[in-house]
Every structure is written in C-alpha cells, then in structure tokens.
C-alpha cells in the first residue's frame, strides 16, 4: 500500500473524529470510549497495512 494512501486515510479518520467530537453532542465518557475504539482500529489497520499483524499472528509461544 503506498505511503500516500496511508497518510490520506489517517488524515480522513482524524478529520472525521474531530468533526464527530466537535459537532455531535455526546457524554464525555462515550466520546472517550469512541475515540479509543477508533484509535485501536486505526492502529490494527496500520499494522495490517505494513504486514506486522500477519507476522505477529504467526508467532508461536
């Protein structure tokens, strides 16, 4: 996956998260949970995009 595409996805997710946090009225706890879920999903997606996630899935203990 090209680096430019990854940067565009991160930028779009960040802008959408900012719009949701700024303009949609929610309780503070719900916003925190939503932000954490989005960040975790983005990190997992980045790990998959760079191929690190597949490597970690093949590690045996």
mmCIF file of C-alpha atoms in Angstrom:
data_model
loop_
_atom_site.group_PDB
_atom_site.id
_atom_site.type_symbol
_atom_site.label_atom_id
_atom_site.label_comp_id
_atom_site.label_asym_id
_atom_site.label_seq_id
_atom_site.Cartn_x
_atom_site.Cartn_y
_atom_site.Cartn_z
ATOM 1 C CA UNK A 1 0.000 0.000 0.000
ATOM 2 C CA UNK A 2 1.513 3.341 -0.980
ATOM 3 C CA UNK A 3 2.546 5.647 1.822
ATOM 4 C CA UNK A 4 0.423 8.481 0.419
ATOM 5 C CA UNK A 5 -2.724 6.358 0.677
ATOM 6 C CA UNK A 6 -1.946 5.525 4.287
ATOM 7 C CA UNK A 7 -1.423 9.190 5.123
ATOM 8 C CA UNK A 8 -4.686 10.143 3.419
ATOM 9 C CA UNK A 9 -6.599 7.501 5.410
ATOM 10 C CA UNK A 10 -5.055 8.712 8.684
ATOM 11 C CA UNK A 11 -5.930 12.309 7.791
ATOM 12 C CA UNK A 12 -9.523 11.444 6.853
ATOM 13 C CA UNK A 13 -10.042 9.417 10.037
ATOM 14 C CA UNK A 14 -8.612 12.258 12.105
ATOM 15 C CA UNK A 15 -10.852 14.864 10.484
ATOM 16 C CA UNK A 16 -13.941 12.675 10.862
ATOM 17 C CA UNK A 17 -13.097 12.034 14.510
ATOM 18 C CA UNK A 18 -12.649 15.768 15.089
ATOM 19 C CA UNK A 19 -15.989 16.531 13.382
ATOM 20 C CA UNK A 20 -17.789 13.915 15.469
ATOM 21 C CA UNK A 21 -16.179 15.157 18.685
ATOM 22 C CA UNK A 22 -16.912 18.800 17.904
ATOM 23 C CA UNK A 23 -20.404 18.777 16.483
ATOM 24 C CA UNK A 24 -22.211 15.711 17.849
ATOM 25 C CA UNK A 25 -23.297 16.128 21.459
ATOM 26 C CA UNK A 26 -22.324 13.073 23.499
ATOM 27 C CA UNK A 27 -21.426 12.341 27.077
ATOM 28 C CA UNK A 28 -17.704 12.696 27.819
ATOM 29 C CA UNK A 29 -17.335 9.008 28.717
ATOM 30 C CA UNK A 30 -18.955 7.903 25.455
ATOM 31 C CA UNK A 31 -16.627 10.194 23.482
ATOM 32 C CA UNK A 32 -13.603 8.734 25.258
ATOM 33 C CA UNK A 33 -14.700 5.176 24.518
ATOM 34 C CA UNK A 34 -15.444 6.079 20.890
ATOM 35 C CA UNK A 35 -12.028 7.749 20.490
ATOM 36 C CA UNK A 36 -10.243 4.743 21.990
ATOM 37 C CA UNK A 37 -12.091 2.317 19.710
ATOM 38 C CA UNK A 38 -11.281 4.392 16.614
ATOM 39 C CA UNK A 39 -7.600 4.705 17.546
ATOM 40 C CA UNK A 40 -7.289 0.969 18.250
ATOM 41 C CA UNK A 41 -8.982 0.153 14.928
ATOM 42 C CA UNK A 42 -6.636 2.537 13.115
ATOM 43 C CA UNK A 43 -3.556 1.009 14.776
ATOM 44 C CA UNK A 44 -4.689 -2.514 13.857
ATOM 45 C CA UNK A 45 -5.321 -1.369 10.288
ATOM 46 C CA UNK A 46 -1.839 0.194 10.138
ATOM 47 C CA UNK A 47 -0.265 -2.998 11.476
ATOM 48 C CA UNK A 48 -2.065 -4.967 8.764
ATOM 49 C CA UNK A 49 -1.081 -2.436 6.082
ATOM 50 C CA UNK A 50 2.612 -2.753 6.979
ATOM 51 C CA UNK A 51 2.413 -6.537 7.341
ATOM 52 C CA UNK A 52 3.331 -6.562 11.027
ATOM 53 C CA UNK A 53 -0.019 -8.013 12.109
ATOM 54 C CA UNK A 54 0.394 -11.135 9.975
ATOM 55 C CA UNK A 55 3.879 -11.634 11.391
ATOM 56 C CA UNK A 56 2.576 -11.347 14.953
ATOM 57 C CA UNK A 57 -0.221 -13.837 14.250
ATOM 58 C CA UNK A 58 2.357 -16.461 13.168
ATOM 59 C CA UNK A 59 4.466 -16.179 16.317
ATOM 60 C CA UNK A 60 4.112 -19.274 18.456
ATOM 61 C CA UNK A 61 4.823 -19.403 22.152
#
